[in-house]
Coordinates of C-alpha atoms in Angstrom, one line a residue:
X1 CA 104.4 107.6 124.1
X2 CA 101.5 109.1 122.0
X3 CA 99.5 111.5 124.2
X4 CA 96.0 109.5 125.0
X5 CA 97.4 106.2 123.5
X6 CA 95.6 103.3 124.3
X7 CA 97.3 100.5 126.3
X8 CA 96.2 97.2 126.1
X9 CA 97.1 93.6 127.6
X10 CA 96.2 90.4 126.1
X11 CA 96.4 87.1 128.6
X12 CA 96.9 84.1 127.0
X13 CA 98.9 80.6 127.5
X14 CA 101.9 80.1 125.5
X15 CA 102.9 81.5 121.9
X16 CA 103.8 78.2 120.9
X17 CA 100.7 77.4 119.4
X18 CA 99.4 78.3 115.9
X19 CA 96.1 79.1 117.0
X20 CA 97.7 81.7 119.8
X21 CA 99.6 83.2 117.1
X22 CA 97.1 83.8 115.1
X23 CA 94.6 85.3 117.4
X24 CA 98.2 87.7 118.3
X25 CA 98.1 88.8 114.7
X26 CA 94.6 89.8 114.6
X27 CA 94.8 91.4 117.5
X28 CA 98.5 93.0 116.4
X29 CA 96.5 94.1 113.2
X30 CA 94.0 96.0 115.1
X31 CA 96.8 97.6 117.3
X32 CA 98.6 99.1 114.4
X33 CA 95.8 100.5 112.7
X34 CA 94.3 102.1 115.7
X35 CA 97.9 103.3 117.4
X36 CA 97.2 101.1 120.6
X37 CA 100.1 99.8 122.9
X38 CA 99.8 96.4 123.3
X39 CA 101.5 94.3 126.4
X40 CA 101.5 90.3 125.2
X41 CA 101.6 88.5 128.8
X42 CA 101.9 84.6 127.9
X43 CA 100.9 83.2 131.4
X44 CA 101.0 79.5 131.0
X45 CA 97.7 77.2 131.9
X46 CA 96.3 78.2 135.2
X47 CA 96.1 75.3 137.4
X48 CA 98.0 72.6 135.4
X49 CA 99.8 70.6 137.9
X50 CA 101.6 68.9 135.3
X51 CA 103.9 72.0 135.4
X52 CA 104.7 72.6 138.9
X53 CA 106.4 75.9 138.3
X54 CA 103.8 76.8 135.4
X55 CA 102.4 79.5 138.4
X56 CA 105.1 82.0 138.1
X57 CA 104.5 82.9 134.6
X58 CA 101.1 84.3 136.3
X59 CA 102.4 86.2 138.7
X60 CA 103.5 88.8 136.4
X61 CA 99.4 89.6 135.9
X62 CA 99.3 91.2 139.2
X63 CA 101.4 94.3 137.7
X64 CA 98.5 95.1 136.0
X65 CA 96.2 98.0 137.6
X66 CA 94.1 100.8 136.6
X67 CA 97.0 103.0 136.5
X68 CA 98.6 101.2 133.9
X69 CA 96.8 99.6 131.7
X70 CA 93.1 100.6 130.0
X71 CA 92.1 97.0 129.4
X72 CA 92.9 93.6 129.0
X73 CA 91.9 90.7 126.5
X74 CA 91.4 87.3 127.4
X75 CA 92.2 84.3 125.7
X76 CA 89.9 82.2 127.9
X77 CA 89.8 79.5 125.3
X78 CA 92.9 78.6 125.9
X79 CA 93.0 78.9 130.0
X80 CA 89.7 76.2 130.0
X81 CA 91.3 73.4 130.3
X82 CA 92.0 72.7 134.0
X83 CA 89.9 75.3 135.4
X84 CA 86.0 75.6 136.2
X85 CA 83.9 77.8 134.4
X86 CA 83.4 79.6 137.4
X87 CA 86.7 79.9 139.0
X88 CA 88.2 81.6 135.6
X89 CA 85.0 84.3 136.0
X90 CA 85.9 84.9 139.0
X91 CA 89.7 85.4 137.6
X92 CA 88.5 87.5 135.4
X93 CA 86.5 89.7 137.6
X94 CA 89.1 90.0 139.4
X95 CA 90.4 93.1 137.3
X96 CA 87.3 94.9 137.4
X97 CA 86.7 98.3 137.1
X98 CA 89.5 97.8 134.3
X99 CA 87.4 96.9 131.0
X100 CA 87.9 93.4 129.8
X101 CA 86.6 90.7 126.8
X102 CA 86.9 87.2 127.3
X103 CA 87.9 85.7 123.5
X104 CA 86.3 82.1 123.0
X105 CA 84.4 81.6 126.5
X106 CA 80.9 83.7 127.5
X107 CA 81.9 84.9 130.9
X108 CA 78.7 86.5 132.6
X109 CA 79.0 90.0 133.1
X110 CA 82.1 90.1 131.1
X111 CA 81.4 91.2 127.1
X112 CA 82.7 88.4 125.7
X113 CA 83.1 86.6 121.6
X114 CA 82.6 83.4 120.8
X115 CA 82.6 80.9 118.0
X116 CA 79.4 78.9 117.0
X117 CA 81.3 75.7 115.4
X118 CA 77.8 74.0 115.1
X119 CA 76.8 74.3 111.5
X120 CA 80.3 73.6 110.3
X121 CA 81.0 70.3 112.4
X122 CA 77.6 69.3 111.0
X123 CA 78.9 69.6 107.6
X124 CA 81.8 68.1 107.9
X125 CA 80.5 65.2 109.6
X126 CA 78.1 64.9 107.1
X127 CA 80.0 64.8 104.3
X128 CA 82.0 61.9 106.4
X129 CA 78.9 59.6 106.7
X130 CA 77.0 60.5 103.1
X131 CA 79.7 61.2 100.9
X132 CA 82.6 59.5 101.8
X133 CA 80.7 56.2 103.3
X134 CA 82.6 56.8 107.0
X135 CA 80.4 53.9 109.6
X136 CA 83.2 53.1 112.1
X137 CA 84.8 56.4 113.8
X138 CA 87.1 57.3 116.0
X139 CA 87.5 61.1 118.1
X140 CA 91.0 62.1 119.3
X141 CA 89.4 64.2 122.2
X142 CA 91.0 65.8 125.5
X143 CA 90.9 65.8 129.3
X144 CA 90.0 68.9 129.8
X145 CA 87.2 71.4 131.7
X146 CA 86.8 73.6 129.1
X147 CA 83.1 74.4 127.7
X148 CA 84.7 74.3 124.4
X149 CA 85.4 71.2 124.5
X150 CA 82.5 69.6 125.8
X151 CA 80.2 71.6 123.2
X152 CA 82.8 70.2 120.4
X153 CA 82.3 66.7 121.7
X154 CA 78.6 67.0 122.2
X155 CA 78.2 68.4 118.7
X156 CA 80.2 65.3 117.3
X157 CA 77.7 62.9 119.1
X158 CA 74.8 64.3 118.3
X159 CA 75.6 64.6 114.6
X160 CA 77.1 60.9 114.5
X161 CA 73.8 60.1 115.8
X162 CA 71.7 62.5 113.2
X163 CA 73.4 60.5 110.3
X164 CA 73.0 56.8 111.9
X165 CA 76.1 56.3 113.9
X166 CA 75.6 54.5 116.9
X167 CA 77.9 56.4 118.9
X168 CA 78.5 53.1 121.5
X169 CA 80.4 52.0 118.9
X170 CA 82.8 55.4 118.5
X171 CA 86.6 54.9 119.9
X172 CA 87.4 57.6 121.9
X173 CA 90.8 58.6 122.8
X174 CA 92.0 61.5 125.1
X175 CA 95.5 63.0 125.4
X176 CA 96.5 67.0 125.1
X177 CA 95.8 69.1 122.6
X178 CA 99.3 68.7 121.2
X179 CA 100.9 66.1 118.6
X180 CA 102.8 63.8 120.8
X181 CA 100.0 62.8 123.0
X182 CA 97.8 62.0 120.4
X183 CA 100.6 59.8 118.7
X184 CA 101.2 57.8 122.3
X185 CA 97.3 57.6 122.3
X186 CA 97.4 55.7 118.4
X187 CA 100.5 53.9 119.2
X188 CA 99.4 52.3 122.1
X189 CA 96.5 51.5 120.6
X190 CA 97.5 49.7 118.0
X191 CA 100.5 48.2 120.4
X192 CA 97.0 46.4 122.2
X193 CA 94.9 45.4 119.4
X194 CA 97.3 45.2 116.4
X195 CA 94.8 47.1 114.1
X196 CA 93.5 50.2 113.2
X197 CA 89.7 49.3 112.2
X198 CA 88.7 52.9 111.3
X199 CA 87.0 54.2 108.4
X200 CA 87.4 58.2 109.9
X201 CA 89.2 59.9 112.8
X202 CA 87.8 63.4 114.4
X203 CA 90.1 65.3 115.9
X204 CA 89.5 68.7 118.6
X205 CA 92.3 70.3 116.9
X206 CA 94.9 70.1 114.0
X207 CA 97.7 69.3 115.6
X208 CA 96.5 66.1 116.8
X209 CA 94.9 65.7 113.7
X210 CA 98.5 65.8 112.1
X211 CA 99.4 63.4 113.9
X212 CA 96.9 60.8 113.5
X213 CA 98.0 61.5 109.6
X214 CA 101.6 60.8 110.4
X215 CA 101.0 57.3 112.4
X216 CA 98.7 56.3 109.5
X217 CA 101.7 56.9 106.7
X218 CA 103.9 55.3 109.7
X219 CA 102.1 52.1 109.6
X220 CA 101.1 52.0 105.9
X221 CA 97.0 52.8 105.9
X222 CA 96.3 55.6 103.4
X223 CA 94.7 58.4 104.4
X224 CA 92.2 59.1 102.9
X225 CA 91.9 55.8 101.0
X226 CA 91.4 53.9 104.2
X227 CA 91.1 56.4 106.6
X228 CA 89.3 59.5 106.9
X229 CA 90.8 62.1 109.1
X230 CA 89.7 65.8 110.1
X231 CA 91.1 68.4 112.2
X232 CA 89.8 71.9 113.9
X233 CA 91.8 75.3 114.1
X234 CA 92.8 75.1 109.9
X235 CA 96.1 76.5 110.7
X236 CA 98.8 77.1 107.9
X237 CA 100.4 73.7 107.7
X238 CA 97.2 72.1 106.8
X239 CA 97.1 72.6 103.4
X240 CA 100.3 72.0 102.4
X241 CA 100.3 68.6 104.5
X242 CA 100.5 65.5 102.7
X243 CA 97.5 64.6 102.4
X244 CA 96.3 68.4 102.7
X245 CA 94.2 68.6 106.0
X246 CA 90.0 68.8 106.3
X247 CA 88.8 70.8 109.7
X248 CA 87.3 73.6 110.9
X249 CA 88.3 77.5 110.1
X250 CA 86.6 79.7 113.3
X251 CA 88.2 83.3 111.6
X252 CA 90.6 83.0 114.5
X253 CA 92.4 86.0 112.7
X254 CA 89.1 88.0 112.5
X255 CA 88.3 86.7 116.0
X256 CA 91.6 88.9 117.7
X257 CA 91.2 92.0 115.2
X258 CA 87.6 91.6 116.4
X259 CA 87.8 91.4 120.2
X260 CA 90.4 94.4 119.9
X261 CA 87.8 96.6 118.7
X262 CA 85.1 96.0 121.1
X263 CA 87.5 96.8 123.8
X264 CA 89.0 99.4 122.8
X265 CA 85.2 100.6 122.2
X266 CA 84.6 99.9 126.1
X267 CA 87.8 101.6 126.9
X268 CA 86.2 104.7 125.3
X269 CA 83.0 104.4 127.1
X270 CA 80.5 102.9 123.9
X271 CA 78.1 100.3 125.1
X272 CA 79.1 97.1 123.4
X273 CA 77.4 93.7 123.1
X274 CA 77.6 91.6 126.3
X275 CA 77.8 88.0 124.1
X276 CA 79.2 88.7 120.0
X277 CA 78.5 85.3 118.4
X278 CA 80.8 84.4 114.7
X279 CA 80.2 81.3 112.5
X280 CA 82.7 79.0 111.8
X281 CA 82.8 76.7 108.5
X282 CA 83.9 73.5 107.1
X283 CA 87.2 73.3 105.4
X284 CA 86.9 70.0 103.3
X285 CA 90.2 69.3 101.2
X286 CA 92.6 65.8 100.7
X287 CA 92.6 64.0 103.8
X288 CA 88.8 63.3 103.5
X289 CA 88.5 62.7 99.6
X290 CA 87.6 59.1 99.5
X291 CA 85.1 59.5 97.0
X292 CA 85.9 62.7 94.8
X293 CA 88.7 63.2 92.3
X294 CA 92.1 62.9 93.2
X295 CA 93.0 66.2 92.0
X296 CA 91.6 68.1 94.4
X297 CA 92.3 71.5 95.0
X298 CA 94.9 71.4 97.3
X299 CA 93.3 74.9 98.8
X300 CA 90.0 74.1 100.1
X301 CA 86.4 73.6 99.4
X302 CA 84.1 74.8 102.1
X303 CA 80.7 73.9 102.7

């Protein structure tokens, strides 16, 4: 081991998502360039009794002490969903005096970085509504506790409202955020009310968003032609989907190599921000291109 080296510990879910990935190669990035160990503890969802024995993948976090490690990253956006705000604080505080960020959720007392997805859900939507002539919508949301998710659904209300959408009359469907519960959400669906009367469908993340794509080319309406249909994360596969995928890019890569150097400037005793706060923007490409030219840049267009 380098003399001094810095070791670090990043808690997240599972490395089975894009978006985890991601935020590990930022975070990897950082790492490299600065000569830091870096201990990857994927620790499942905390509290989801869905997976009974989900629990022991946590149990590995209580290795982790002062005399081992310098600090420890949190990918709290991830860890939201069947938690309270206040019991994954608490979780969190639990490690202190060893420094620690919380990625994606403010934790008080805890320096933490966000994502301000506000602007860029506004354009998107917007573009929906004014540009491609979107009026019946539907949101492939989640059950979940995270504050994430409830500021990404209130933001897709209040801008459905902004630009006339009576939001009474919005379909809202709620599964996980993965691709097979958001295909058992369409399908039975459409198993009850043999249609899919929809001019757009808003998805929380890509993968559902996929998804939604793949039962619409399942049951013959053509996206975008007929139906509108964004995402959020804009992870690799989405613009080389067929259609290519609109949604949201929050710099998830910049986010990780981020996060890694405030904590490594806590580690060495800076002051750091308590609440860092990055934009987000609009990824607009084939999958929402009712009303512009078929060719597209298969790429994106961001607004």
């Amino acid at each position: 081991m380098v003399e001094n080296q810095h070791r670090v510990a990043l808690l997240f879910d599972y490395m089975t998502s894009e978006y985890s990935n991601l935020l590990l190669d930022g975070i990897k990035t950082a790492c490299e360039l600065y000569n830091i160990q870096l201990y990857i503890m994927p620790v499942g969802e905390m509290h989801n009794m869905q997976i009974p024995f989900d629990y022991q993948n946590l149990s590995v976090t209580g290795l982790l002490t002062e005399s081992n490690i310098d600090g420890i990253l949190f990918a709290s956006g991830t860890q939201m969903h069947y938690l309270t705000k206040a019991e994954f604080s608490s979780f969190v505080k639990s490690y202190r005096p060893i420094p620690c960020l919380s990625i994606s959720v403010e934790v008080p007392g805890v320096p933490s970085i966000i994502v301000d997805s506000t602007n860029a859900y506004k354009n998107l939507i917007k573009d929906l509504v004014k540009n491609q002539k979107c009026k019946r919508f539907g949101v492939m949301s989640v059950h979940s506790n995270s504050s994430e998710v409830k500021t990404r659904n209130r933001i897709i209300k209040e801008t459905l409202e902004e630009n006339g959408i009576d939001y009474k009359t919005v379909q809202i469907w709620k599964g996980r955020f993965d691709y097979s519960s958001a295909k058992l959400e369409l399908e039975h669906y459409y198993s009850v009310h043999k249609s899919f009367p929809f001019d757009a469908v808003i998805c929380l993340n890509d993968e559902m968003a996929l998804a939604v794509t793949d039962f619409c080319r399942e049951h013959s309406i053509s996206v975008p032609d007929e139906v509108c249909v964004t995402g959020f994360d804009d992870i690799d596969r989405d613009r080389y989907a067929v259609p290519s995928l609109s949604t949201i890019n929050q710099q998830v890569f910049k986010l990780g190599f981020e996060s890694l150097l405030t904590l490594k400037a806590q580690i060495e005793g800076h002051n750091v921000p308590k609440l860092q706060v990055m934009d987000s923007k609009a990824i607009l490409r084939k999958s929402t291109a009712r009303y512009v030219s078929k060719n597209l840049d298969s790429r994106y267009i961001s607004v």
